[in-house]
Amino acid sequence: MFIDVNDLPKAMKNTIKELEEYDQANDPMFFECADMLYMMADRFLKDGAIDSSTRDKLILKYPIA
């Protein structure tokens, strides 16, 4: 599952960077940040900034639970 972050909106890139840092630190903030990413992905999908495949990949890569 490859996600080209270069093609994502800047806000998503920043959130993914935070998620990666939380994940490496095993920080529980990961789950709150992942939830925010889900909402962001839905908004960007509706706006046409990302496609449904990218949204699905993000949700699979950064699970809430």
CSV table of N, CA and C in Angstrom, one decimal:
chain,number,residue,atom,x,y,z
A,1,MET,N,0.8,-1.2,0.0
A,1,MET,CA,0.0,0.0,0.0
A,1,MET,C,0.9,1.2,0.0
A,2,PHE,N,1.0,1.9,-1.1
A,2,PHE,CA,1.8,3.1,-1.3
A,2,PHE,C,1.0,4.3,-1.4
A,3,ILE,N,1.3,5.3,-0.6
A,3,ILE,CA,0.6,6.6,-0.7
A,3,ILE,C,1.7,7.6,-1.0
A,4,ASP,N,1.5,8.3,-2.1
A,4,ASP,CA,2.4,9.3,-2.5
A,4,ASP,C,2.0,10.6,-1.8
A,5,VAL,N,2.7,10.9,-0.7
A,5,VAL,CA,2.3,12.1,0.1
A,5,VAL,C,2.6,13.4,-0.7
A,6,ASN,N,3.4,13.4,-1.7
A,6,ASN,CA,3.7,14.6,-2.5
A,6,ASN,C,2.4,15.1,-3.2
A,7,ASP,N,1.5,14.2,-3.5
A,7,ASP,CA,0.3,14.6,-4.2
A,7,ASP,C,-0.8,15.0,-3.2
A,8,LEU,N,-0.6,15.0,-1.9
A,8,LEU,CA,-1.6,15.3,-1.0
A,8,LEU,C,-1.6,16.8,-0.6
A,9,PRO,N,-2.7,17.3,-0.2
A,9,PRO,CA,-2.8,18.7,0.3
A,9,PRO,C,-1.8,18.9,1.5
A,10,LYS,N,-1.3,20.1,1.6
A,10,LYS,CA,-0.3,20.4,2.6
A,10,LYS,C,-0.8,20.1,4.0
A,11,ALA,N,-2.0,20.3,4.4
A,11,ALA,CA,-2.6,20.1,5.7
A,11,ALA,C,-2.5,18.5,6.0
A,12,MET,N,-2.8,17.7,5.0
A,12,MET,CA,-2.7,16.3,5.1
A,12,MET,C,-1.2,15.8,5.3
A,13,LYS,N,-0.3,16.4,4.6
A,13,LYS,CA,1.1,16.1,4.7
A,13,LYS,C,1.5,16.4,6.2
A,14,ASN,N,1.1,17.5,6.7
A,14,ASN,CA,1.5,17.9,8.1
A,14,ASN,C,0.9,16.9,9.1
A,15,THR,N,-0.3,16.5,8.9
A,15,THR,CA,-1.0,15.6,9.8
A,15,THR,C,-0.3,14.2,9.7
A,16,ILE,N,0.1,13.8,8.5
A,16,ILE,CA,0.7,12.5,8.4
A,16,ILE,C,2.1,12.5,9.1
A,17,LYS,N,2.8,13.6,8.9
A,17,LYS,CA,4.1,13.7,9.6
A,17,LYS,C,3.9,13.6,11.1
A,18,GLU,N,2.9,14.3,11.7
A,18,GLU,CA,2.6,14.1,13.1
A,18,GLU,C,2.3,12.7,13.5
A,19,LEU,N,1.4,12.1,12.7
A,19,LEU,CA,1.1,10.7,12.9
A,19,LEU,C,2.3,9.8,13.0
A,20,GLU,N,3.2,9.9,12.0
A,20,GLU,CA,4.4,9.1,12.0
A,20,GLU,C,5.2,9.3,13.3
A,21,GLU,N,5.3,10.6,13.7
A,21,GLU,CA,6.1,10.9,14.9
A,21,GLU,C,5.4,10.2,16.2
A,22,TYR,N,4.1,10.3,16.3
A,22,TYR,CA,3.3,9.7,17.4
A,22,TYR,C,3.5,8.2,17.3
A,23,ASP,N,3.4,7.6,16.1
A,23,ASP,CA,3.6,6.2,16.0
A,23,ASP,C,4.9,5.7,16.5
A,24,GLN,N,6.0,6.4,16.0
A,24,GLN,CA,7.3,6.0,16.5
A,24,GLN,C,7.5,6.2,18.0
A,25,ALA,N,6.9,7.2,18.6
A,25,ALA,CA,7.0,7.4,20.0
A,25,ALA,C,6.1,6.5,20.8
A,26,ASN,N,5.2,5.8,20.1
A,26,ASN,CA,4.2,5.0,20.8
A,26,ASN,C,3.3,5.9,21.6
A,27,ASP,N,3.0,7.1,21.1
A,27,ASP,CA,2.2,8.1,21.9
A,27,ASP,C,0.7,7.9,21.6
A,28,PRO,N,-0.1,7.8,22.7
A,28,PRO,CA,-1.5,7.6,22.5
A,28,PRO,C,-2.2,8.8,21.7
A,29,MET,N,-1.5,9.9,21.5
A,29,MET,CA,-2.1,11.0,20.7
A,29,MET,C,-2.2,10.5,19.2
A,30,PHE,N,-1.6,9.4,18.9
A,30,PHE,CA,-1.7,8.9,17.5
A,30,PHE,C,-3.2,8.7,17.2
A,31,PHE,N,-4.0,8.2,18.1
A,31,PHE,CA,-5.4,7.9,17.8
A,31,PHE,C,-6.2,9.2,17.6
A,32,GLU,N,-6.0,10.2,18.3
A,32,GLU,CA,-6.7,11.4,18.2
A,32,GLU,C,-6.3,12.1,16.8
A,33,CYS,N,-5.0,12.0,16.5
A,33,CYS,CA,-4.5,12.6,15.3
A,33,CYS,C,-5.1,11.8,14.1
A,34,ALA,N,-5.1,10.5,14.2
A,34,ALA,CA,-5.7,9.6,13.1
A,34,ALA,C,-7.2,9.9,12.9
A,35,ASP,N,-7.9,10.2,14.0
A,35,ASP,CA,-9.3,10.6,13.8
A,35,ASP,C,-9.4,11.9,13.1
A,36,MET,N,-8.5,12.8,13.4
A,36,MET,CA,-8.5,14.1,12.7
A,36,MET,C,-8.2,13.9,11.2
A,37,LEU,N,-7.3,13.0,10.9
A,37,LEU,CA,-7.0,12.6,9.5
A,37,LEU,C,-8.2,12.1,8.8
A,38,TYR,N,-9.0,11.2,9.4
A,38,TYR,CA,-10.2,10.7,8.8
A,38,TYR,C,-11.1,11.8,8.4
A,39,MET,N,-11.4,12.7,9.3
A,39,MET,CA,-12.3,13.8,9.0
A,39,MET,C,-11.7,14.7,7.9
A,40,MET,N,-10.4,14.9,7.9
A,40,MET,CA,-9.8,15.7,6.9
A,40,MET,C,-9.9,15.0,5.5
A,41,ALA,N,-9.6,13.7,5.5
A,41,ALA,CA,-9.7,12.9,4.3
A,41,ALA,C,-11.1,12.9,3.7
A,42,ASP,N,-12.1,12.9,4.5
A,42,ASP,CA,-13.5,12.9,4.0
A,42,ASP,C,-13.8,14.3,3.4
A,43,ARG,N,-13.3,15.4,4.0
A,43,ARG,CA,-13.5,16.7,3.5
A,43,ARG,C,-12.8,16.9,2.2
A,44,PHE,N,-11.5,16.4,2.1
A,44,PHE,CA,-10.7,16.6,0.9
A,44,PHE,C,-11.3,15.7,-0.3
A,45,LEU,N,-11.9,14.5,0.1
A,45,LEU,CA,-12.5,13.7,-0.9
A,45,LEU,C,-13.7,14.4,-1.5
A,46,LYS,N,-14.6,15.0,-0.6
A,46,LYS,CA,-15.7,15.8,-1.1
A,46,LYS,C,-15.3,17.0,-2.0
A,47,ASP,N,-14.2,17.6,-1.6
A,47,ASP,CA,-13.7,18.7,-2.4
A,47,ASP,C,-13.0,18.3,-3.7
A,48,GLY,N,-12.7,17.0,-3.8
A,48,GLY,CA,-12.0,16.6,-5.0
A,48,GLY,C,-10.5,16.7,-5.0
A,49,ALA,N,-10.0,17.0,-3.8
A,49,ALA,CA,-8.5,17.1,-3.7
A,49,ALA,C,-7.8,15.7,-3.6
A,50,ILE,N,-8.5,14.7,-3.2
A,50,ILE,CA,-8.0,13.3,-3.2
A,50,ILE,C,-9.1,12.4,-3.7
A,51,ASP,N,-8.7,11.2,-4.1
A,51,ASP,CA,-9.7,10.3,-4.6
A,51,ASP,C,-10.0,9.3,-3.6
A,52,SER,N,-11.0,8.5,-3.8
A,52,SER,CA,-11.5,7.5,-2.8
A,52,SER,C,-10.4,6.4,-2.5
A,53,SER,N,-9.6,6.1,-3.5
A,53,SER,CA,-8.6,5.1,-3.3
A,53,SER,C,-7.5,5.6,-2.2
A,54,THR,N,-7.2,6.9,-2.4
A,54,THR,CA,-6.2,7.5,-1.5
A,54,THR,C,-6.8,7.6,-0.1
A,55,ARG,N,-8.1,8.0,0.0
A,55,ARG,CA,-8.7,8.0,1.3
A,55,ARG,C,-8.7,6.6,2.0
A,56,ASP,N,-9.1,5.6,1.2
A,56,ASP,CA,-9.1,4.2,1.8
A,56,ASP,C,-7.7,3.8,2.2
A,57,LYS,N,-6.7,4.1,1.5
A,57,LYS,CA,-5.3,3.7,1.9
A,57,LYS,C,-4.9,4.4,3.2
A,58,LEU,N,-5.3,5.7,3.3
A,58,LEU,CA,-5.0,6.4,4.5
A,58,LEU,C,-5.6,5.8,5.7
A,59,ILE,N,-6.9,5.4,5.6
A,59,ILE,CA,-7.6,4.8,6.7
A,59,ILE,C,-7.0,3.5,7.1
A,60,LEU,N,-6.6,2.7,6.1
A,60,LEU,CA,-6.0,1.4,6.4
A,60,LEU,C,-4.6,1.6,7.0
A,61,LYS,N,-3.9,2.6,6.6
A,61,LYS,CA,-2.5,2.8,7.1
A,61,LYS,C,-2.5,3.3,8.5
A,62,TYR,N,-3.5,4.2,8.8
A,62,TYR,CA,-3.5,4.8,10.1
A,62,TYR,C,-4.8,4.5,10.9
A,63,PRO,N,-4.9,3.2,11.4
A,63,PRO,CA,-6.1,2.8,12.0
A,63,PRO,C,-6.3,3.5,13.4
A,64,ILE,N,-7.6,3.7,13.7
A,64,ILE,CA,-7.9,4.3,15.0
A,64,ILE,C,-7.8,3.3,16.1
A,65,ALA,N,-8.2,2.1,15.8
A,65,ALA,CA,-8.2,1.1,16.9
A,65,ALA,C,-7.6,-0.2,16.4
